mmCIF file of C-alpha atoms and ligand atoms in Angstrom:
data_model
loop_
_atom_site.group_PDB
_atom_site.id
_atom_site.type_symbol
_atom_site.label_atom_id
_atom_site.label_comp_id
_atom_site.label_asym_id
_atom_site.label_seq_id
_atom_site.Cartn_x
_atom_site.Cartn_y
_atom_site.Cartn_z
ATOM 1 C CA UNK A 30 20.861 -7.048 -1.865
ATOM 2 C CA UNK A 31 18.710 -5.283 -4.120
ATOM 3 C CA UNK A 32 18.252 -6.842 -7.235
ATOM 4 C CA UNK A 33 17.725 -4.656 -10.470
ATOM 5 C CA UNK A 34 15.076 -5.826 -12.984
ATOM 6 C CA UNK A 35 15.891 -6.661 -16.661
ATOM 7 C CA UNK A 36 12.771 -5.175 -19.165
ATOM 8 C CA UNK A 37 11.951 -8.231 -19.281
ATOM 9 C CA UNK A 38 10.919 -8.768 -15.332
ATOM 10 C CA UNK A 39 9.414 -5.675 -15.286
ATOM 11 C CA UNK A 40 7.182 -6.455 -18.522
ATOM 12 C CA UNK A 41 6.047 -9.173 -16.326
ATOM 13 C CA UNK A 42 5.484 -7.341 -13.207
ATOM 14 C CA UNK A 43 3.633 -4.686 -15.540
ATOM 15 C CA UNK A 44 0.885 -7.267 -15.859
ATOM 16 C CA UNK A 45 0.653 -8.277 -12.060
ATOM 17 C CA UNK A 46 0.007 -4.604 -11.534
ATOM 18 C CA UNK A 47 -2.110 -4.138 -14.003
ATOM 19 C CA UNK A 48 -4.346 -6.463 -12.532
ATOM 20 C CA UNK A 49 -3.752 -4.892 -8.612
ATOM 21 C CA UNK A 50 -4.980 -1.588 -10.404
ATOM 22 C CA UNK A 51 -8.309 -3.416 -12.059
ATOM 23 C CA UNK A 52 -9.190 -5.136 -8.583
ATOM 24 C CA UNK A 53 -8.562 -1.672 -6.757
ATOM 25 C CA UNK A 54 -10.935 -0.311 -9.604
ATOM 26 C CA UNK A 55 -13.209 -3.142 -9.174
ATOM 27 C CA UNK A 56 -13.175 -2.647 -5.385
ATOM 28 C CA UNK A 57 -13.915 1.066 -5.268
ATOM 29 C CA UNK A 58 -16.781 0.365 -7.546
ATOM 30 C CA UNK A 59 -18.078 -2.910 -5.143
ATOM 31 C CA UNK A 60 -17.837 -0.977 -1.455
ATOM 32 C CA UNK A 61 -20.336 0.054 0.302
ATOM 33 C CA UNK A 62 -22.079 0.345 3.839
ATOM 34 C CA UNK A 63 -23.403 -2.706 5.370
ATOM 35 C CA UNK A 64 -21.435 -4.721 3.852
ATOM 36 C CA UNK A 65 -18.732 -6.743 6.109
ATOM 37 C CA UNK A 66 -15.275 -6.882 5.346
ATOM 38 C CA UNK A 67 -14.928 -10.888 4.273
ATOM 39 C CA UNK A 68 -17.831 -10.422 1.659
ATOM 40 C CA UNK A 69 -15.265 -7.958 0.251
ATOM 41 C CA UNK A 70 -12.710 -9.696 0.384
ATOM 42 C CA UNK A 71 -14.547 -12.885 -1.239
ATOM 43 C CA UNK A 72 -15.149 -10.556 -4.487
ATOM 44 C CA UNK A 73 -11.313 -9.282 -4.685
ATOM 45 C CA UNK A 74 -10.133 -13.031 -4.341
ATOM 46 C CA UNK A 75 -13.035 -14.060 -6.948
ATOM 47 C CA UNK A 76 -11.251 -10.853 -9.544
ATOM 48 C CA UNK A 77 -8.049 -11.887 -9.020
ATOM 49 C CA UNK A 78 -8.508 -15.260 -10.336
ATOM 50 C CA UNK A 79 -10.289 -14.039 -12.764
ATOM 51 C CA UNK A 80 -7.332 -12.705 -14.525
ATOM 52 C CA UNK A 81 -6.075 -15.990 -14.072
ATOM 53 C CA UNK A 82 -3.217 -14.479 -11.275
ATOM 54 C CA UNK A 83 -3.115 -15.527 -7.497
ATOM 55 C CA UNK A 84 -3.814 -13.462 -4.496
ATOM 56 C CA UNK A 85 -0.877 -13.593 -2.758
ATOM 57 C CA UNK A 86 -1.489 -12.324 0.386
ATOM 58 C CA UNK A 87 -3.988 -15.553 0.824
ATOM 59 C CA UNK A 88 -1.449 -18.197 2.901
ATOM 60 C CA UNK A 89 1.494 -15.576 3.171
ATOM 61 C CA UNK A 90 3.130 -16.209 6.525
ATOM 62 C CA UNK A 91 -0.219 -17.957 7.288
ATOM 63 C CA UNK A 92 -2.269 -14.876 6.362
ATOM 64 C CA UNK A 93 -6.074 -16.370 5.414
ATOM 65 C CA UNK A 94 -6.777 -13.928 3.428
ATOM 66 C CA UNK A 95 -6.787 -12.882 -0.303
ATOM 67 C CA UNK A 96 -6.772 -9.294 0.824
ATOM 68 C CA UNK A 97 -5.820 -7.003 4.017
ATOM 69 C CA UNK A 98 -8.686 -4.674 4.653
ATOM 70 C CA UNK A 99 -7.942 -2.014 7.873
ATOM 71 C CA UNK A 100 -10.758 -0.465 8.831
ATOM 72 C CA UNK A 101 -10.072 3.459 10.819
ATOM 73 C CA UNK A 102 -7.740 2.603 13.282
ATOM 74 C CA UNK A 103 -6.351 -0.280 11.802
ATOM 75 C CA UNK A 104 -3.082 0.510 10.323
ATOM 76 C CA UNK A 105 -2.287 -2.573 8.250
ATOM 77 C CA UNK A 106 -2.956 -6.592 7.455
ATOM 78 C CA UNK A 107 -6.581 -5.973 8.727
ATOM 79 C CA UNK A 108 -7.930 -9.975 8.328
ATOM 80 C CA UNK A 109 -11.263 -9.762 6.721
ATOM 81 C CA UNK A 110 -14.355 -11.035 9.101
ATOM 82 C CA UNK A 111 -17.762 -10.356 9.823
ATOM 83 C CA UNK A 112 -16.856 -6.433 10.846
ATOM 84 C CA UNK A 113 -19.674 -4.308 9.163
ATOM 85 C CA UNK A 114 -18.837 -1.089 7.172
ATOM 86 C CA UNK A 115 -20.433 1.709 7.609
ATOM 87 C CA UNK A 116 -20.723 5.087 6.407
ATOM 88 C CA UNK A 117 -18.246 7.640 7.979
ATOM 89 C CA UNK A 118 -15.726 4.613 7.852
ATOM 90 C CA UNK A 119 -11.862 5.018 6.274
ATOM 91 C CA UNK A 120 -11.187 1.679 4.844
ATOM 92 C CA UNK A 121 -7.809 0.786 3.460
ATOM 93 C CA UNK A 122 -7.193 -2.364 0.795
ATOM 94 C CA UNK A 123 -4.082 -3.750 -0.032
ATOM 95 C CA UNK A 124 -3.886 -5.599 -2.629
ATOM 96 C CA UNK A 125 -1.238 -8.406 -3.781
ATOM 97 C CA UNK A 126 -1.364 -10.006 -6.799
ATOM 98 C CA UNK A 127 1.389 -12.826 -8.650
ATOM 99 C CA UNK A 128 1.127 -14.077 -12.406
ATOM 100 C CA UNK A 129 4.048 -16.098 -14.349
ATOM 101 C CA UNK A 130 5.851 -15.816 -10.501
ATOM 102 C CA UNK A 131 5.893 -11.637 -10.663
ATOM 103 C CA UNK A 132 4.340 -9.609 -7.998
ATOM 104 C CA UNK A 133 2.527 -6.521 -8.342
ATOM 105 C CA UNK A 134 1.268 -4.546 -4.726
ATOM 106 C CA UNK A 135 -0.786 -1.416 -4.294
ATOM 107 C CA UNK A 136 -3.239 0.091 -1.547
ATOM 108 C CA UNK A 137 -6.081 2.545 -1.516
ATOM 109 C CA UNK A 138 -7.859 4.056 1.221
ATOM 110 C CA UNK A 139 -11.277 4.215 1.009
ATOM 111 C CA UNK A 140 -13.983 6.540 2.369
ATOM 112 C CA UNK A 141 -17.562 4.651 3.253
ATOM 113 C CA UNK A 142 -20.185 7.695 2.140
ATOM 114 C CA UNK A 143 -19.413 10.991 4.090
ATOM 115 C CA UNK A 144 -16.666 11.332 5.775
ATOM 116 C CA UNK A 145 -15.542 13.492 8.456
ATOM 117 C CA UNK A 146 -13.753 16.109 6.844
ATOM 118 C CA UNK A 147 -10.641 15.587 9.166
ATOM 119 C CA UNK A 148 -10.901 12.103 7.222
ATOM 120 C CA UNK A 149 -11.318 13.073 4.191
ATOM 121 C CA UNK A 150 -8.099 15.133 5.035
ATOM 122 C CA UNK A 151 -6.377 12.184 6.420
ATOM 123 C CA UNK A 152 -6.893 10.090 3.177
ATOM 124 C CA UNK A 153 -5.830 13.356 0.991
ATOM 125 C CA UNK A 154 -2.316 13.778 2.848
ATOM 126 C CA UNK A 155 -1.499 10.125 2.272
ATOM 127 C CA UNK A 156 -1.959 9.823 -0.885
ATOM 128 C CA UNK A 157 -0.329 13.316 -1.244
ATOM 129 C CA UNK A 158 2.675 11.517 0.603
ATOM 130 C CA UNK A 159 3.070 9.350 -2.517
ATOM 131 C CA UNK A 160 3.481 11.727 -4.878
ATOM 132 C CA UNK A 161 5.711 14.165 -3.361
ATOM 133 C CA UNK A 162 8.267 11.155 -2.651
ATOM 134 C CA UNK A 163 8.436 10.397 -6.478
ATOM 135 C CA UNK A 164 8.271 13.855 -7.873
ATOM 136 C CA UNK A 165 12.140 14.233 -8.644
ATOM 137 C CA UNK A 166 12.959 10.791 -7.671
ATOM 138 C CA UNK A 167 14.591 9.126 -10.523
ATOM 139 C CA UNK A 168 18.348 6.848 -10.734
ATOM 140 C CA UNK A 169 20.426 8.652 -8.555
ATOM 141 C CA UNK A 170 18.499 9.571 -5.692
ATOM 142 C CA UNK A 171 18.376 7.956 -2.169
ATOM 143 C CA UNK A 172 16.343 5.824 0.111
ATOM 144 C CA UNK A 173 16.440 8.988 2.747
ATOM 145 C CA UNK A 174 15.092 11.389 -0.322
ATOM 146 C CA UNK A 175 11.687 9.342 -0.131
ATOM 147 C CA UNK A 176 11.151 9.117 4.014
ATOM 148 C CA UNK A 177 12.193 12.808 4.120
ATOM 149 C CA UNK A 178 9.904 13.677 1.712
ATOM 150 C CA UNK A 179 7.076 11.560 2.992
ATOM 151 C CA UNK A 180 7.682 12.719 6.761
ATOM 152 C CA UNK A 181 7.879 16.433 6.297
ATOM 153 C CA UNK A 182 4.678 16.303 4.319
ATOM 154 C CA UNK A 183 2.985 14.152 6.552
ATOM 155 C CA UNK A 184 3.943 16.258 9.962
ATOM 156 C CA UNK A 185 3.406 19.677 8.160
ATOM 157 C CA UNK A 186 -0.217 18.543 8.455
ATOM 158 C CA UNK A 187 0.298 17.532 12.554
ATOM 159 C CA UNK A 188 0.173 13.333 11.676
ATOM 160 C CA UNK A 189 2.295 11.143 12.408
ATOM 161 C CA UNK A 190 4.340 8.372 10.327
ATOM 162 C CA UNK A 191 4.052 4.877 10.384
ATOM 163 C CA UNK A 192 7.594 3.248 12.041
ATOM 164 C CA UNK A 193 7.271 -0.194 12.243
ATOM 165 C CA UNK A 194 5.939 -1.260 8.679
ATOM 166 C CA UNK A 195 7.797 0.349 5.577
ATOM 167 C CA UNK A 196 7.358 0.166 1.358
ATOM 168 C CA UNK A 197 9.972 -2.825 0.099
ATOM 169 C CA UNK A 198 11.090 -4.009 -3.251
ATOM 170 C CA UNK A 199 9.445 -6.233 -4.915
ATOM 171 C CA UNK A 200 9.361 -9.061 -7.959
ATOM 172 C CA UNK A 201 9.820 -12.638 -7.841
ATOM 173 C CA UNK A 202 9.316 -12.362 -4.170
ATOM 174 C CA UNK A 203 6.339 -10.003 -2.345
ATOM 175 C CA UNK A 204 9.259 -8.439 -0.260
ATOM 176 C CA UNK A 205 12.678 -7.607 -1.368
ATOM 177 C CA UNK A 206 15.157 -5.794 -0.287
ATOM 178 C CA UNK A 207 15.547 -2.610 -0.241
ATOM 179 C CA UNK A 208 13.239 -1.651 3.077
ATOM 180 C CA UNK A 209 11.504 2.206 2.066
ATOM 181 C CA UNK A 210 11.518 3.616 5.290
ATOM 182 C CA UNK A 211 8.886 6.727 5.368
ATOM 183 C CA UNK A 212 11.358 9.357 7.658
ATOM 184 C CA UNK A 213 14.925 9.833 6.949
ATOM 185 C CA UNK A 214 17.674 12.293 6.224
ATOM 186 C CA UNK A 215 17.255 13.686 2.342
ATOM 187 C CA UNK A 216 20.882 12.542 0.872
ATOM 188 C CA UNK A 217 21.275 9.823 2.641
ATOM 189 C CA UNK A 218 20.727 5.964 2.115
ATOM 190 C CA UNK A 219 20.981 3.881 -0.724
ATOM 191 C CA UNK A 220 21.256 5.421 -4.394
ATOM 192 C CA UNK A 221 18.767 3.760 -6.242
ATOM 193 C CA UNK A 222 19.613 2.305 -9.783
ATOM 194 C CA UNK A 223 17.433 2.377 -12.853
ATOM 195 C CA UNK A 224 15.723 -0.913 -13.237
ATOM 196 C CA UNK A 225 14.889 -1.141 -9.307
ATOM 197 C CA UNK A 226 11.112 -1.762 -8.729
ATOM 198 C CA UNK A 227 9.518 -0.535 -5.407
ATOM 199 C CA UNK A 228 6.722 -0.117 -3.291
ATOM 200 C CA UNK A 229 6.293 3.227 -1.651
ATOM 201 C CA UNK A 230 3.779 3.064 0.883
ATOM 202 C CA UNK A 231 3.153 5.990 3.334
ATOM 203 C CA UNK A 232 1.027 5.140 5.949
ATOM 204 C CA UNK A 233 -0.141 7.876 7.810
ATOM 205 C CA UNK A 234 -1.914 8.608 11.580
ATOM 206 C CA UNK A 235 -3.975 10.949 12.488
ATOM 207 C CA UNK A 236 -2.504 10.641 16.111
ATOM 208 C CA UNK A 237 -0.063 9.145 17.761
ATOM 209 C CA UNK A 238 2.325 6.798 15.182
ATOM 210 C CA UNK A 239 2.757 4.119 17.367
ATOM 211 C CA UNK A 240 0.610 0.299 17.013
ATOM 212 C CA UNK A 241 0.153 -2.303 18.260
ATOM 213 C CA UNK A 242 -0.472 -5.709 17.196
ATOM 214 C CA UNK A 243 -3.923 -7.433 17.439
ATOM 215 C CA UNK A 244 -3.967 -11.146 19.121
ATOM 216 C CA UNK A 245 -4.392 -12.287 15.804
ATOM 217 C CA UNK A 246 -1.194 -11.644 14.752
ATOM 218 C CA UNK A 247 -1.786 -9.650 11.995
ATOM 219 C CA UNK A 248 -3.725 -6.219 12.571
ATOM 220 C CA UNK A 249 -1.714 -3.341 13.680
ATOM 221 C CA UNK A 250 -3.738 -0.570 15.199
ATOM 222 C CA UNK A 251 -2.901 3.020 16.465
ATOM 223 C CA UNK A 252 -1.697 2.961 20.216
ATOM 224 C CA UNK A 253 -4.155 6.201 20.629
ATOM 225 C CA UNK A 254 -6.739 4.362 18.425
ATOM 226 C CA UNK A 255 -7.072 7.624 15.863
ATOM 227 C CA UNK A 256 -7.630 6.493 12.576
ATOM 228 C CA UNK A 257 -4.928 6.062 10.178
ATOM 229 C CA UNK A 258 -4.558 6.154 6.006
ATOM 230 C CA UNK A 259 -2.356 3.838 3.698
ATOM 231 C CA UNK A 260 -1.683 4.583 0.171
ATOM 232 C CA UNK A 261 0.618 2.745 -2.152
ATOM 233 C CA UNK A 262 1.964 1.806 -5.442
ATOM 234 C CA UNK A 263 4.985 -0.210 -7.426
ATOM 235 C CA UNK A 264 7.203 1.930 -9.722
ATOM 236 C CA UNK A 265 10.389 1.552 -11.731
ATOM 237 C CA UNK A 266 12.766 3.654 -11.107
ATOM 238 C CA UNK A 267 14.376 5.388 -14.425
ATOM 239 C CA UNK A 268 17.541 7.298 -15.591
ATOM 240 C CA UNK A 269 14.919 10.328 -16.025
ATOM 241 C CA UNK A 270 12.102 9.425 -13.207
ATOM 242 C CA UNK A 271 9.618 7.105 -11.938
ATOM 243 C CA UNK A 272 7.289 5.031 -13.724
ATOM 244 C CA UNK A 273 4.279 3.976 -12.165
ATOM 245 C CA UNK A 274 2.711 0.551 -12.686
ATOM 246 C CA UNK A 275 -0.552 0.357 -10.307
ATOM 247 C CA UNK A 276 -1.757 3.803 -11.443
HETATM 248 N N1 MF3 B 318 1.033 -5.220 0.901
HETATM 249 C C1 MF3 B 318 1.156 -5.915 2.151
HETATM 250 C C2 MF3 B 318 2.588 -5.814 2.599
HETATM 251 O O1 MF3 B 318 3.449 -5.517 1.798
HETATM 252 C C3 MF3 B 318 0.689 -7.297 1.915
HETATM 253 C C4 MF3 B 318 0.917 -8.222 2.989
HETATM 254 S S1 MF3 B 318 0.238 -9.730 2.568
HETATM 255 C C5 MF3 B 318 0.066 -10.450 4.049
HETATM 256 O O2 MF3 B 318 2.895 -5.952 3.764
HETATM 257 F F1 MF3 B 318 -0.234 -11.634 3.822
HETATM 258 F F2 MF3 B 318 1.173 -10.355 4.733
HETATM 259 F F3 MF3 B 318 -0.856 -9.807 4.703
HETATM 260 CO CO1 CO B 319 3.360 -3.602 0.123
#
């Protein structure tokens, strides 16, 4: 059931975001090659306290980590180790943040010095994913107007779409209901109410759009191991439109 927030929620949620925003800020200022992946993730855990919040992805289904960092062909829920970065890498961080029991979520994908321009590409599409599913979206429309939109951008550009992971709602709980599928039918789905806060998260392959799943569990890389891009952020749906709280 999805459950539509009262201004009040979402003033609270506002703040978790806020803070998911500052530590993506933080983290695109703090990356760099030669670095490994659990020294970043050390910092983001270290911000995220500092704004006296929690990061929630630390102890989440067992996760043991304050942050998921997927590195190229990781897709998603990369655990942070001793993996070095290094230039030419695409490096996404997803980033989950609670204070006064409201969550906030959003992702970036990084790039690690110069890029590969077919990276660089990558990266641009995704996030380019993002913002055609919420131009137009507003009370009214569906769960199918977002995956349509997402998918036809993504394949116009040859890549393929993520499956098996999809955006969610979100608030007093990391997940909610509804699930934001990436593909799907414009017109058809859910109508979304004003007051509904979501995650829409395309995440985007360069290949093949199958994963699998690591023995740890957690990471989900590309079948084809081609790198993929992630790119997300909450919103509020209103009567007139979207408005976006980890931007
Ligand atoms: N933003 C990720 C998601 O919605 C965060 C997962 S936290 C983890 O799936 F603990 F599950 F990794
Ligand atoms: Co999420």
């Amino acid at each position: 059931m999805i459950h539509v927030k009262s201004e009040k929620e979402i003033e609270k949620i506002r703040e978790s975001c806020r803070i998911v925003r500052d530590t993506l800020h933080f983290v695109e200022k703090k990356i760099h090659a030669g670095m490994t992946t659990k020294e970043l993730d050390v910092l983001i855990e270290r911000y995220i306290r500092s704004e006296g919040a929690n990061p929630s992805c630390l102890g989440y289904g067992g996760f043991p980590a304050s942050a998921c960092i997927s590195v190229n062909e990781m897709v998603v829920h990369g655990i942070p180790d001793d993996r070095i970065l290094r230039e030419g890498d695409i490096v996404s961080v997803d980033i989950v943040a609670d204070k006064n029991g409201y969550f906030g979520d959003a992702c970036r994908t990084f790039c690690i010095g110069e890029v590969k321009p077919e990276l660089k590409q990558l990266v641009k599409v995704t996030e380019e994913c993002f913002f055609k599913a919420v131009e137009g979206l507003k009370a009214g429309s569906t769960l199918g107007d977002i995956g349509f939109k997402v998918q036809q951008h993504a394949e116009s550009h040859g890549y393929g779409v993520i499956r098996s992971y999809t955006g969610h709602g979100i608030g007093k709980e990391m997940h909610e209901d509804p699930e934001v599928h990436n593909y799907g039918k414009a017109g058809t789905g859910t109508r979304l109410r004003a007051g509904t806060v979501l995650c829409i998260e395309p995440m985007i392959s360069q290949g093949d759009w199958r994963v699998r799943l690591l023995p740890d569990g957690w990471g989900a890389v590309t079948v084809d191991n081609k790198p993929a891009a992630h790119y997300e952020n909450t919103l509020v749906v209103r009567e007139d439109g979207v408005e976006i709280l980890t931007l």
